[in-house]
Coordinates of C-alpha atoms in Angstrom, one line a residue:
M1 CA 32.3 -3.3 11.0
R2 CA 30.7 -6.4 12.3
I3 CA 27.4 -8.3 11.6
I4 CA 24.7 -7.0 14.1
T5 CA 22.5 -9.9 15.1
G6 CA 21.3 -13.2 13.5
R7 CA 22.9 -16.2 12.1
Y8 CA 26.3 -14.5 11.9
R9 CA 26.2 -11.8 14.4
G10 CA 29.7 -10.5 15.8
R11 CA 31.2 -11.6 12.2
K12 CA 33.8 -8.9 11.0
I13 CA 33.1 -7.5 7.7
I14 CA 36.2 -6.3 6.0
P15 CA 35.5 -2.5 5.0
P16 CA 36.5 -0.9 1.5
E17 CA 39.7 1.2 1.8
G18 CA 41.2 4.0 -0.2
N19 CA 38.6 5.5 -2.1
D20 CA 37.0 8.7 -0.8
E21 CA 34.0 7.9 -3.1
I22 CA 33.0 5.2 -1.1
R23 CA 31.3 5.4 2.2
P24 CA 29.9 2.1 3.8
T25 CA 26.7 1.9 5.5
S26 CA 27.9 2.8 9.3
D27 CA 26.8 0.4 11.8
M28 CA 24.5 2.8 13.1
A29 CA 22.8 3.4 9.9
R30 CA 22.5 -0.5 9.1
E31 CA 21.2 -1.2 12.7
G32 CA 18.5 1.5 12.1
I33 CA 17.5 0.3 8.8
F34 CA 16.8 -3.1 9.9
N35 CA 14.8 -2.0 13.0
V36 CA 12.9 -0.3 10.4
L37 CA 12.4 -3.7 8.7
Q38 CA 12.2 -5.8 11.8
G39 CA 10.0 -8.6 11.4
Y40 CA 10.1 -8.7 7.7
V41 CA 13.4 -9.6 6.9
E42 CA 12.9 -13.4 7.5
G43 CA 12.3 -15.0 4.3
C44 CA 12.5 -12.0 2.5
R45 CA 14.3 -11.2 -1.3
F46 CA 16.9 -8.9 -0.9
I47 CA 19.0 -6.5 -3.4
D48 CA 22.1 -4.9 -2.4
L49 CA 22.8 -2.3 -5.2
F50 CA 26.4 -0.6 -4.9
A51 CA 27.2 -3.4 -2.5
G52 CA 30.8 -2.6 -1.7
S53 CA 31.6 -4.8 1.3
G54 CA 28.1 -6.5 1.3
A55 CA 27.5 -5.8 4.5
M56 CA 24.0 -4.9 3.9
G57 CA 23.2 -8.0 2.2
I58 CA 25.3 -10.3 4.6
E59 CA 23.4 -9.0 7.7
A60 CA 19.9 -9.6 5.6
L61 CA 21.3 -13.1 5.5
S62 CA 22.2 -13.4 8.7
R63 CA 18.4 -12.1 9.8
G64 CA 16.9 -15.2 7.7
A65 CA 16.8 -13.6 3.9
E66 CA 15.3 -16.2 1.8
E67 CA 17.9 -14.5 -1.1
V68 CA 20.0 -11.8 -1.3
L69 CA 21.8 -10.1 -4.8
F70 CA 24.7 -8.5 -4.6
C71 CA 25.4 -5.6 -7.3
D72 CA 28.7 -3.8 -7.7
T73 CA 31.0 -2.9 -10.9
G74 CA 34.0 -2.0 -8.8
R75 CA 37.0 -4.3 -9.1
Q76 CA 38.0 -3.6 -5.6
S77 CA 34.6 -4.1 -4.3
M78 CA 34.0 -7.4 -6.2
Q79 CA 37.1 -9.0 -4.8
L80 CA 36.2 -7.5 -1.5
L81 CA 32.4 -9.0 -1.3
K82 CA 34.0 -12.3 -2.2
K83 CA 36.3 -12.6 0.8
N84 CA 33.3 -11.3 2.9
L85 CA 30.9 -13.7 1.5
S86 CA 33.6 -16.7 2.1
G87 CA 31.7 -19.0 4.6
I88 CA 28.4 -17.5 4.4
D89 CA 25.9 -20.1 3.7
G90 CA 22.4 -19.0 2.0
K91 CA 21.1 -18.4 -1.4
Y92 CA 22.6 -15.1 -3.1
S93 CA 24.3 -14.2 -6.2
I94 CA 26.7 -11.5 -7.4
T95 CA 26.5 -9.6 -10.6
S96 CA 29.5 -7.3 -11.9
R97 CA 27.2 -5.1 -14.0
D98 CA 25.9 -1.6 -13.8
F99 CA 23.0 -1.4 -11.4
R100 CA 20.6 -0.4 -14.4
D101 CA 21.6 -3.7 -16.0
A102 CA 21.2 -5.8 -12.8
L103 CA 17.7 -4.6 -11.9
R104 CA 16.5 -5.1 -15.7
S105 CA 17.6 -8.7 -15.5
A106 CA 16.5 -9.4 -11.7
K107 CA 14.0 -12.0 -11.7
G108 CA 10.7 -12.1 -10.0
K109 CA 9.8 -9.8 -7.0
W110 CA 11.6 -8.6 -4.4
D111 CA 11.0 -6.9 -0.9
F112 CA 13.8 -4.7 -0.4
I113 CA 15.9 -2.7 -2.7
F114 CA 18.9 -1.4 -0.7
C115 CA 20.5 1.7 -3.1
D116 CA 23.8 3.2 -1.6
P117 CA 25.6 4.9 -4.5
P118 CA 28.6 7.2 -4.1
Y119 CA 27.3 9.9 -2.4
K120 CA 28.0 12.7 -5.1
Y121 CA 25.5 10.7 -7.4
D122 CA 21.9 10.6 -7.3
Y123 CA 20.3 7.6 -9.0
I124 CA 17.0 6.9 -7.0
A125 CA 15.0 8.2 -10.4
D126 CA 16.6 5.5 -12.5
V127 CA 16.1 2.9 -10.0
A128 CA 12.5 3.8 -9.4
A129 CA 11.6 3.9 -12.9
I130 CA 13.2 0.4 -13.5
V131 CA 11.4 -1.1 -10.2
A132 CA 8.0 0.3 -11.5
E133 CA 8.6 -0.6 -15.3
K134 CA 9.8 -4.2 -14.4
E135 CA 7.3 -4.6 -11.3
L136 CA 10.3 -5.6 -9.2
L137 CA 9.2 -4.3 -5.8
E138 CA 6.7 -6.5 -3.5
E139 CA 3.2 -5.4 -2.1
G140 CA 4.4 -3.8 0.9
G141 CA 8.1 -3.6 0.1
Y142 CA 10.6 -0.5 -0.2
I143 CA 13.4 0.8 -2.3
I144 CA 15.8 2.0 0.6
Y145 CA 17.9 4.9 -0.5
E146 CA 20.9 6.2 1.3
H147 CA 22.3 9.3 0.4
D148 CA 24.5 12.2 1.9
N149 CA 22.6 15.0 3.6
D150 CA 23.4 17.8 1.5
L151 CA 21.7 15.7 -1.7
K152 CA 18.0 16.7 -2.1
P153 CA 16.7 13.8 -4.2
S154 CA 12.8 14.3 -5.2
V155 CA 10.3 11.8 -5.0
P156 CA 10.1 9.4 -7.9
D157 CA 7.2 9.3 -9.9
G158 CA 4.5 6.6 -8.9
F159 CA 6.2 6.3 -5.1
E160 CA 5.8 7.8 -2.1
C161 CA 8.5 8.5 0.8
A162 CA 7.1 6.3 3.9
K163 CA 9.9 7.0 5.9
S164 CA 13.1 9.1 6.3
K165 CA 15.8 8.6 9.3
R166 CA 19.1 10.5 9.6
Y167 CA 22.0 8.7 10.8
G168 CA 25.0 11.5 10.8
R169 CA 25.4 12.8 6.9
A170 CA 23.4 10.1 5.9
I171 CA 19.9 10.6 5.2
V172 CA 18.1 6.6 4.7
E173 CA 14.8 6.9 2.9
F174 CA 12.2 4.3 2.3
Y175 CA 10.2 4.3 -0.7
S176 CA 7.3 2.6 -1.1
R177 CA 5.2 2.1 -4.1
K178 CA 2.3 5.0 -4.2
K179 CA -1.0 3.4 -3.8
S180 CA -3.8 4.1 -6.1
V181 CA -7.0 5.1 -4.4
C182 CA -10.8 5.3 -5.2
A183 CA -14.0 6.1 -3.1
V184 CA -17.0 3.9 -3.2
T185 CA -19.7 6.5 -1.9
G186 CA -23.5 6.0 -1.4
S187 CA -25.7 6.6 1.7
F188 CA -25.1 3.1 3.0
D189 CA -28.0 2.9 4.8
P190 CA -27.4 0.2 5.8
F191 CA -24.6 -1.4 4.1
T192 CA -25.3 -4.3 2.0
K193 CA -23.7 -7.5 -0.2
G194 CA -24.7 -5.5 -3.1
H195 CA -22.2 -2.7 -1.7
R196 CA -19.7 -5.1 -0.8
Y197 CA -19.7 -6.6 -4.4
V198 CA -18.9 -3.1 -5.5
V199 CA -16.1 -2.6 -3.3
E200 CA -14.6 -6.1 -4.4
K201 CA -14.6 -5.0 -8.0
A202 CA -13.0 -1.9 -6.8
L203 CA -10.1 -3.7 -5.4
E204 CA -9.6 -5.3 -8.5
Q205 CA -8.5 -2.4 -10.1
F206 CA -7.2 -0.1 -7.0
D207 CA -5.1 -0.5 -4.4
K208 CA -7.4 0.8 -1.7
A209 CA -10.9 1.9 -1.3
V210 CA -12.3 4.3 0.9
V211 CA -15.9 3.7 1.4
V212 CA -17.6 7.0 1.7
V213 CA -21.1 7.3 3.9
A214 CA -22.5 10.8 2.0
V215 CA -24.9 12.7 4.0
N216 CA -28.0 13.6 2.3
P217 CA -29.9 16.3 4.6
D218 CA -33.2 15.5 2.6
R219 CA -33.3 11.8 3.2
K220 CA -34.3 10.4 6.9
R221 CA -31.6 7.7 7.9
L222 CA -32.8 4.7 9.8
F223 CA -29.2 4.2 10.8
S224 CA -27.1 7.1 12.0
L225 CA -24.1 8.1 10.2
D226 CA -21.9 6.6 13.3
E227 CA -24.1 3.2 12.9
S228 CA -23.8 3.1 9.4
V229 CA -19.9 3.5 9.4
E230 CA -19.9 0.9 12.1
I231 CA -21.8 -1.5 10.0
A232 CA -20.0 -1.0 7.0
K233 CA -16.6 -1.4 8.9
E234 CA -17.8 -4.7 10.2
S235 CA -18.8 -5.8 6.7
L236 CA -15.4 -5.2 5.2
A237 CA -13.2 -6.1 8.2
D238 CA -11.9 -9.1 6.4
L239 CA -10.4 -6.5 3.7
G240 CA -8.0 -5.3 6.2
E241 CA -5.9 -1.8 5.4
K242 CA -7.2 -2.2 1.7
V243 CA -10.4 -0.6 2.9
E244 CA -11.1 2.4 4.8
V245 CA -14.8 3.9 6.0
D246 CA -15.0 7.6 6.1
V247 CA -18.0 10.2 5.9
C248 CA -18.9 12.8 3.7
Y249 CA -20.7 16.0 4.8
G250 CA -20.6 18.1 1.5
M251 CA -20.6 17.3 -2.1
V252 CA -18.6 14.1 -3.0
A253 CA -16.6 15.9 -5.6
D254 CA -15.1 18.3 -3.1
Y255 CA -14.2 15.5 -0.6
C256 CA -12.2 13.4 -3.3
E257 CA -10.5 16.5 -4.2
S258 CA -9.7 17.1 -0.6
R259 CA -8.4 13.6 -0.3
G260 CA -6.6 13.9 -3.7
I261 CA -8.8 10.9 -5.1
K262 CA -9.3 11.0 -8.8
A263 CA -11.7 8.1 -9.0
I264 CA -15.1 7.2 -7.7
V265 CA -16.6 3.7 -8.3
R266 CA -20.5 3.3 -8.1
G267 CA -22.5 0.5 -8.6
Y268 CA -25.7 0.0 -10.5
R269 CA -28.7 -2.4 -11.2
N270 CA -30.7 -1.4 -13.6
E271 CA -31.3 0.9 -16.6
R272 CA -32.9 3.9 -14.3
D273 CA -29.9 3.4 -12.0
F274 CA -27.5 3.9 -14.7
A275 CA -29.1 7.1 -15.8
Y276 CA -29.1 8.5 -12.2
E277 CA -25.4 7.1 -11.8
K278 CA -24.2 8.9 -15.7
E279 CA -25.9 12.2 -14.3
M280 CA -23.9 12.1 -11.2
S281 CA -20.9 11.0 -12.8
D282 CA -20.9 13.9 -15.4
Y283 CA -21.7 16.3 -12.3
N284 CA -18.7 15.1 -10.5
F285 CA -16.4 15.3 -13.2
Q286 CA -17.3 19.0 -14.3
R287 CA -17.3 19.8 -10.5
G288 CA -13.7 18.4 -9.3
G289 CA -12.6 16.5 -12.4
V290 CA -13.3 13.0 -10.6
V291 CA -13.9 10.4 -12.9
T292 CA -16.8 7.6 -11.9
L293 CA -16.4 4.0 -12.9
L294 CA -19.7 2.2 -13.0
I295 CA -19.9 -1.5 -12.0
E296 CA -22.9 -3.5 -12.8
A297 CA -24.5 -5.9 -10.5
E298 CA -24.5 -9.2 -11.5
G299 CA -26.4 -12.4 -9.9
D300 CA -28.0 -12.3 -6.7
T301 CA -27.0 -8.4 -6.1
R302 CA -28.9 -7.4 -8.6
R303 CA -32.0 -7.6 -6.7
I304 CA -30.4 -6.7 -3.4
S305 CA -31.9 -3.1 -2.3
A306 CA -30.9 -1.1 0.8
T307 CA -34.5 0.4 1.1
R308 CA -36.1 -2.9 0.9
I309 CA -33.7 -3.8 3.7
R310 CA -34.9 -0.9 6.1
E311 CA -38.4 -1.8 5.1
T312 CA -38.2 -5.6 6.6
L313 CA -36.1 -4.1 9.6
R314 CA -39.1 -1.8 10.3
T315 CA -41.4 -4.8 10.8
D316 CA -41.7 -7.8 13.0
A317 CA -40.3 -10.1 10.5
P318 CA -36.9 -8.8 9.5
E319 CA -34.7 -10.2 7.1
Y320 CA -30.8 -10.3 7.1
D321 CA -29.8 -12.2 4.3
D322 CA -28.9 -9.6 2.0
L323 CA -26.7 -8.1 4.5
C324 CA -22.9 -9.0 5.0
D325 CA -22.3 -11.9 7.5
G326 CA -19.8 -9.7 9.4
C327 CA -22.3 -7.0 10.2
K328 CA -25.6 -9.2 11.0
E329 CA -25.4 -9.1 14.6
V330 CA -24.2 -5.6 14.6
V331 CA -27.8 -4.5 12.7
K332 CA -29.7 -6.7 14.8
Q333 CA -28.1 -5.3 18.2
L334 CA -28.7 -1.6 16.7
M335 CA -32.3 -2.4 15.8
K336 CA -33.1 -3.5 19.3
N337 CA -31.7 -0.5 20.8
K338 CA -34.1 1.7 18.8
T339 CA -37.0 3.6 19.9
D340 CA -40.1 3.7 18.0
E341 CA -39.7 7.4 16.9
E342 CA -36.3 6.2 15.5
I343 CA -37.6 3.5 13.8

C-alpha cells in the first residue's frame, strides 16, 4: 500500500495483518474515491472512522486537507496508525473510542466523513443519525460509506445517495444531506424585485427554491413562457444552484406532487392579496397535501406590481426600476423585438 499522490506520494503504508474482519480500502478504491472528491480535498476537514492503517486520512493530508480526525478502537490498529503517521506533518488527531462517541465529540463541521467498518457490520444508519443530530456535515459534504457488495444498506433518513461506485467486492456510496425544496409559484409576467424578495425569504427556510412559471390560459401574457423563464433566470443568476426555474402547464399542486415538493412559498402585499392566497393555499392542500407559506411584502416591495410594470412597458415611457438589475437589459431587448400586435 502506498500514498497515491500529493505531498507524501509513494510513501509506504503498513497494512493490518492477521484479522479477516479488517479489509483495508484497496489502492484502486482509494484512488477512485479521491478522484470523485478531486478539487475539494485541499483545505477540507476529513474524518477517517474505522481508520485501521490510516491510509484514507493520510491520503487526505497528503492532498492538502486542513484537518483529519482518525478513529479506531482496536489496539493493533492504534499501534499501526501511529507508525504510519510517524513523520507526517499537518493538523490531525487520533481517538481510540467507539465511532459513535467519536462523532458526538467531534467539533464543528466536516467536509467528508469516511466510514469503512468491518464488512459484516452495517453502521450507516448510526453514523448518519449522529451526523444529522450534531449537524456535522458541511453543505456539499459527503458521508462516504464502503461496504461489501453482499450488504444492501438502506438510504438513511435525511440523506440521499449522490454517487455509488464499485471496486471489486467493495461498494462505495457517497451520501449527501437531502435538500429541502420549495416551489415559488406565479405567472412572473415579468419577474420583479418583489418576486426576488419572496425567493430570498424562501431560501432562508429551504435549501433550494424552484421558481415555477405557472400557465394561465385565460390570461394574455406580455412575455411568452420562454421569455418569462429567461427573465427569471437572469434575475436570479447570482443565486446559483440554490434556484431552478421551470414551467408548470397544469395545476400547481399536481406539479409539486410530481416533483416531490411539499411546500409552496407565495408573497402577498395587502389584505386582498392575502385572502386570495389563503383560498389558493387551502385548495392546494386539499388537492395535493402541499403546504403554502405566505410571505408578507416589506418596504418598497409592497408597491411593486407586475401589472403596472407591463402597463409602462407598453408605453413610450417604460419603467425598469422595479425589475431586478440582472434582467433589465434582457427585458429591454425583448420589448424592442416585439410587434405591435404582441404588445
